[in-house]
Amino acid sequence: MARTAKKALEELSRRGPHEVLHGDLAVVGLPGIVCTPREGLGLPAVAFGHGWLQPPRRYLGLLRHLASWGVVVAAPGTQGGLFPSHRLFSSDLRTALDICVNVRLGEGRISVDGERLALAGHAMGGGCAVLAAAEDERVRAVATLAASETHPSAFVAAKAAHVPGLHLAGANDLLAPPVSNAEPIAQAWGGPVQLRTLKKASHLGFAEGRHWTELLLHGRSEWGTQRIAKAMVTAFLLRTLTGDRRGDALLEGDLPGAAIDHAHTRGGLVSVEPADKRKSRRRRKAA
């Protein structure tokens, strides 16, 4: 386990030990991308929601990164038009989790533990992840990147999210400024929550590559923003879903330009009982 936040950032921002496969969710009826380790049983899984007008491929580096650390990731490609339905997209995120749990992926060499499920997303997808978490008792953790308000309201839904939440926002985000988006979500959050505002991050800083929406929306792809996001989300999901503590120092400590917002942070993410221990405890009680 890394002893400092800087060392944990260096370790978890690098590719993990697993070889990665990726495929098309449309094969099983839902447009989008799925990334998995080459093999593994009882793996954790996360459904990832894209931002407004952003295709899932703009997050492929993050999806592959999480898969390299042993997490199955499904990113629906639905609701990509000018007038998306946030309610339907949140439903699609839950459907993506259903697929992860019920469909044998990777030529039958991969299975997902239904008690190790999480949601994540960027911008609109982050808000929709909050909506889905409020309605799905299977979800054990939620991570958002520059989350934005939705209809129905993610602010209201956050009150019903009693699982650990990690929210990363961009200080230079003019489209979803933290004060009117990520901060109210964190303030209303029903469980342990941590908010960090990345000083140099713009709205599209979390997305990868070039895209025509750079002419319409604020910001552009930022390597430094993505590096922090990869490490933070990896540390968070490994800790909450599997009990892996190698990123604890990163979750507990401040980073240059990405300090913990203590005014909107409650509870300790590293002190939360991870999904694997909850499962073992329930088994002992049943016995």
Coordinates of N, CA and C in Angstrom, one line a residue, residues 141-240:
A141 N -21.4 2.0 -4.8 CA -20.5 3.2 -4.8 C -20.9 4.0 -6.1
V142 N -20.6 5.3 -6.0 CA -20.9 6.2 -7.1 C -19.7 7.1 -7.3
A143 N -19.2 7.3 -8.5 CA -18.2 8.3 -8.8 C -18.6 9.1 -9.9
T144 N -18.5 10.5 -9.8 CA -18.9 11.4 -10.9 C -17.7 12.3 -11.2
L145 N -17.7 12.7 -12.5 CA -16.7 13.7 -13.0 C -17.5 14.9 -13.6
A146 N -17.3 16.0 -13.0 CA -18.0 17.2 -13.5 C -19.5 17.0 -13.6
A147 N -20.1 16.4 -12.6 CA -21.5 16.0 -12.6 C -22.4 17.3 -12.8
S148 N -23.5 17.1 -13.6 CA -24.4 18.2 -13.8 C -25.8 17.8 -13.3
E149 N -26.6 18.8 -13.1 CA -28.0 18.6 -12.6 C -28.8 18.0 -13.8
T150 N -29.8 17.2 -13.4 CA -30.6 16.5 -14.4 C -32.1 16.8 -14.1
H151 N -32.9 16.2 -14.9 CA -34.4 16.3 -14.8 C -34.9 14.8 -15.0
P152 N -35.4 14.2 -13.9 CA -35.6 14.7 -12.5 C -34.2 15.0 -11.9
S153 N -34.3 15.7 -10.7 CA -33.2 16.3 -10.1 C -32.2 15.3 -9.5
A154 N -30.9 15.5 -9.8 CA -29.9 14.7 -9.2 C -29.7 15.2 -7.7
F155 N -30.0 16.5 -7.5 CA -29.9 17.0 -6.1 C -30.8 16.3 -5.2
V156 N -32.1 16.1 -5.6 CA -33.0 15.4 -4.8 C -32.7 13.9 -4.7
A157 N -32.3 13.3 -5.8 CA -31.9 11.9 -5.8 C -30.7 11.6 -4.9
A158 N -29.8 12.5 -4.8 CA -28.6 12.3 -3.9 C -28.9 12.0 -2.5
K159 N -30.1 12.6 -2.0 CA -30.5 12.3 -0.6 C -30.8 10.8 -0.4
A160 N -31.2 10.1 -1.4 CA -31.5 8.7 -1.3 C -30.3 7.8 -1.6
A161 N -29.1 8.4 -1.9 CA -27.9 7.6 -2.2 C -27.1 7.4 -0.9
H162 N -27.3 6.3 -0.3 CA -26.7 6.1 1.0 C -25.4 5.3 0.9
V163 N -24.8 5.2 -0.3 CA -23.6 4.5 -0.5 C -22.4 5.5 -0.6
P164 N -21.2 5.1 -0.5 CA -20.1 6.1 -0.7 C -20.1 6.8 -2.0
G165 N -19.8 8.1 -2.0 CA -19.8 8.9 -3.2 C -18.5 9.7 -3.4
L166 N -17.9 9.6 -4.6 CA -16.7 10.4 -4.9 C -17.1 11.3 -6.0
H167 N -16.9 12.6 -5.8 CA -17.3 13.6 -6.8 C -16.1 14.5 -7.2
L168 N -15.7 14.5 -8.4 CA -14.6 15.3 -8.9 C -15.2 16.4 -9.8
A169 N -14.8 17.6 -9.5 CA -15.4 18.8 -10.3 C -14.2 19.6 -10.9
G170 N -14.5 20.4 -11.9 CA -13.5 21.3 -12.5 C -13.7 22.7 -12.1
A171 N -12.6 23.3 -11.5 CA -12.7 24.7 -11.1 C -12.9 25.6 -12.3
N172 N -12.5 25.2 -13.5 CA -12.6 26.0 -14.7 C -13.8 25.6 -15.6
D173 N -14.7 24.9 -15.0 CA -15.9 24.3 -15.7 C -16.9 25.4 -15.8
L174 N -17.1 26.0 -17.0 CA -18.1 27.0 -17.2 C -19.5 26.4 -17.6
L175 N -19.6 25.2 -18.0 CA -20.8 24.6 -18.3 C -21.6 23.9 -17.1
A176 N -20.8 23.3 -16.3 CA -21.4 22.7 -15.0 C -20.5 23.2 -13.8
P177 N -20.5 24.5 -13.5 CA -19.7 24.9 -12.4 C -20.0 24.2 -11.1
P178 N -19.0 23.9 -10.3 CA -19.2 23.1 -9.1 C -20.2 23.7 -8.1
V179 N -20.2 25.0 -8.0 CA -21.1 25.7 -7.0 C -22.5 25.4 -7.3
S180 N -22.9 25.2 -8.6 CA -24.3 24.9 -8.9 C -24.6 23.5 -9.4
N181 N -23.6 22.6 -9.2 CA -23.8 21.2 -9.7 C -23.2 20.2 -8.7
A182 N -21.9 20.0 -8.7 CA -21.3 19.0 -7.9 C -21.4 19.3 -6.4
E183 N -21.3 20.6 -6.0 CA -21.5 21.0 -4.6 C -22.8 20.6 -4.0
P184 N -23.9 21.0 -4.7 CA -25.3 20.6 -4.2 C -25.5 19.1 -4.1
I185 N -24.9 18.4 -5.1 CA -25.0 16.9 -5.0 C -24.3 16.4 -3.8
A186 N -23.1 16.8 -3.6 CA -22.3 16.4 -2.4 C -23.0 16.8 -1.1
Q187 N -23.5 18.0 -1.1 CA -24.2 18.5 0.1 C -25.4 17.7 0.5
A188 N -26.1 17.2 -0.5 CA -27.3 16.4 -0.3 C -27.1 14.9 -0.1
W189 N -25.9 14.5 -0.4 CA -25.5 13.0 -0.5 C -25.9 12.3 0.8
G190 N -26.6 11.2 0.7 CA -27.1 10.4 1.9 C -26.1 9.6 2.6
G191 N -24.9 9.3 2.0 CA -23.9 8.5 2.6 C -22.6 9.2 2.7
P192 N -21.5 8.4 3.0 CA -20.2 9.1 3.1 C -19.8 9.7 1.7
V193 N -19.3 10.9 1.7 CA -19.1 11.6 0.4 C -17.8 12.4 0.5
Q194 N -17.1 12.4 -0.7 CA -15.9 13.3 -0.8 C -16.0 14.1 -2.1
L195 N -15.8 15.4 -2.0 CA -15.7 16.3 -3.2 C -14.3 16.9 -3.3
R196 N -13.8 16.8 -4.5 CA -12.6 17.5 -4.9 C -12.8 18.4 -6.1
T197 N -12.3 19.6 -6.1 CA -12.4 20.5 -7.2 C -11.0 20.6 -7.8
L198 N -10.8 20.1 -9.0 CA -9.5 20.2 -9.7 C -9.3 21.6 -10.3
K199 N -8.3 22.3 -9.8 CA -8.1 23.7 -10.1 C -8.0 24.0 -11.6
K200 N -7.4 23.1 -12.3 CA -7.1 23.4 -13.7 C -8.0 22.7 -14.7
A201 N -9.1 22.0 -14.2 CA -9.9 21.2 -15.0 C -11.1 22.0 -15.6
S202 N -11.3 21.8 -16.9 CA -12.5 22.4 -17.6 C -13.6 21.3 -17.8
H203 N -14.7 21.6 -18.3 CA -15.8 20.7 -18.5 C -15.4 19.5 -19.3
L204 N -14.8 19.7 -20.4 CA -14.4 18.6 -21.3 C -13.0 18.1 -21.0
G205 N -12.4 18.6 -20.0 CA -11.1 18.0 -19.6 C -11.0 16.6 -19.3
F206 N -12.2 16.0 -18.8 CA -12.3 14.6 -18.5 C -12.5 13.7 -19.7
A207 N -12.8 14.3 -20.8 CA -13.1 13.5 -22.0 C -11.8 13.5 -22.8
E208 N -11.6 12.4 -23.7 CA -10.4 12.2 -24.4 C -10.5 12.5 -25.9
G209 N -9.4 12.9 -26.4 CA -9.3 13.2 -27.9 C -10.0 14.4 -28.3
R210 N -10.1 14.6 -29.6 CA -10.8 15.8 -30.2 C -12.2 15.4 -30.6
H211 N -13.1 16.4 -30.6 CA -14.5 16.1 -30.9 C -15.1 17.5 -31.3
W212 N -16.1 17.4 -32.2 CA -16.7 18.6 -32.7 C -17.4 19.5 -31.7
T213 N -17.7 18.8 -30.5 CA -18.4 19.6 -29.5 C -17.5 20.6 -28.8
E214 N -16.2 20.5 -29.1 CA -15.3 21.5 -28.5 C -15.6 22.9 -29.1
L215 N -16.3 22.9 -30.2 CA -16.7 24.2 -30.8 C -18.0 24.8 -30.1
L216 N -18.7 23.9 -29.4 CA -19.9 24.3 -28.7 C -19.8 24.4 -27.2
L217 N -19.1 23.4 -26.6 CA -19.0 23.3 -25.2 C -17.7 23.9 -24.7
H218 N -17.5 24.0 -23.4 CA -16.4 24.6 -22.8 C -15.2 23.6 -22.6
G219 N -14.0 24.0 -22.9 CA -12.9 23.2 -22.6 C -12.5 22.2 -23.7
R220 N -11.4 21.5 -23.4 CA -10.9 20.4 -24.3 C -10.2 19.4 -23.5
S221 N -9.9 18.3 -24.1 CA -9.2 17.1 -23.4 C -8.0 17.6 -22.7
E222 N -7.8 17.2 -21.4 CA -6.7 17.5 -20.6 C -6.0 16.3 -20.0
W223 N -4.8 16.0 -20.3 CA -4.1 14.8 -19.8 C -4.0 14.8 -18.3
G224 N -3.7 16.0 -17.7 CA -3.5 16.0 -16.3 C -4.8 15.7 -15.5
T225 N -5.9 16.3 -16.1 CA -7.2 16.0 -15.4 C -7.5 14.6 -15.5
Q226 N -7.3 14.0 -16.7 CA -7.6 12.5 -16.9 C -6.8 11.6 -16.0
R227 N -5.5 12.0 -15.8 CA -4.6 11.2 -15.0 C -5.1 11.2 -13.5
I228 N -5.5 12.3 -13.0 CA -6.0 12.4 -11.6 C -7.3 11.6 -11.5
A229 N -8.2 11.7 -12.5 CA -9.5 11.0 -12.5 C -9.3 9.5 -12.6
K230 N -8.4 9.1 -13.4 CA -8.1 7.6 -13.5 C -7.7 7.1 -12.1
A231 N -6.7 7.7 -11.5 CA -6.2 7.3 -10.2 C -7.2 7.3 -9.1
M232 N -7.9 8.4 -9.0 CA -8.9 8.6 -8.0 C -10.1 7.6 -8.1
V233 N -10.6 7.4 -9.3 CA -11.7 6.5 -9.5 C -11.3 5.1 -9.3
T234 N -10.1 4.7 -9.7 CA -9.5 3.4 -9.5 C -9.4 3.1 -8.0
A235 N -8.8 4.0 -7.3 CA -8.6 3.9 -5.9 C -9.9 3.7 -5.1
F236 N -10.9 4.5 -5.5 CA -12.2 4.5 -4.9 C -13.0 3.2 -5.2
L237 N -13.0 2.7 -6.4 CA -13.7 1.5 -6.7 C -13.0 0.3 -6.1
L238 N -11.7 0.2 -6.2 CA -11.0 -0.9 -5.6 C -11.3 -1.0 -4.1
R239 N -11.3 0.2 -3.4 CA -11.5 0.2 -2.0 C -12.9 -0.2 -1.6
T240 N -13.9 0.4 -2.3 CA -15.3 0.2 -1.9 C -15.9 -1.1 -2.4

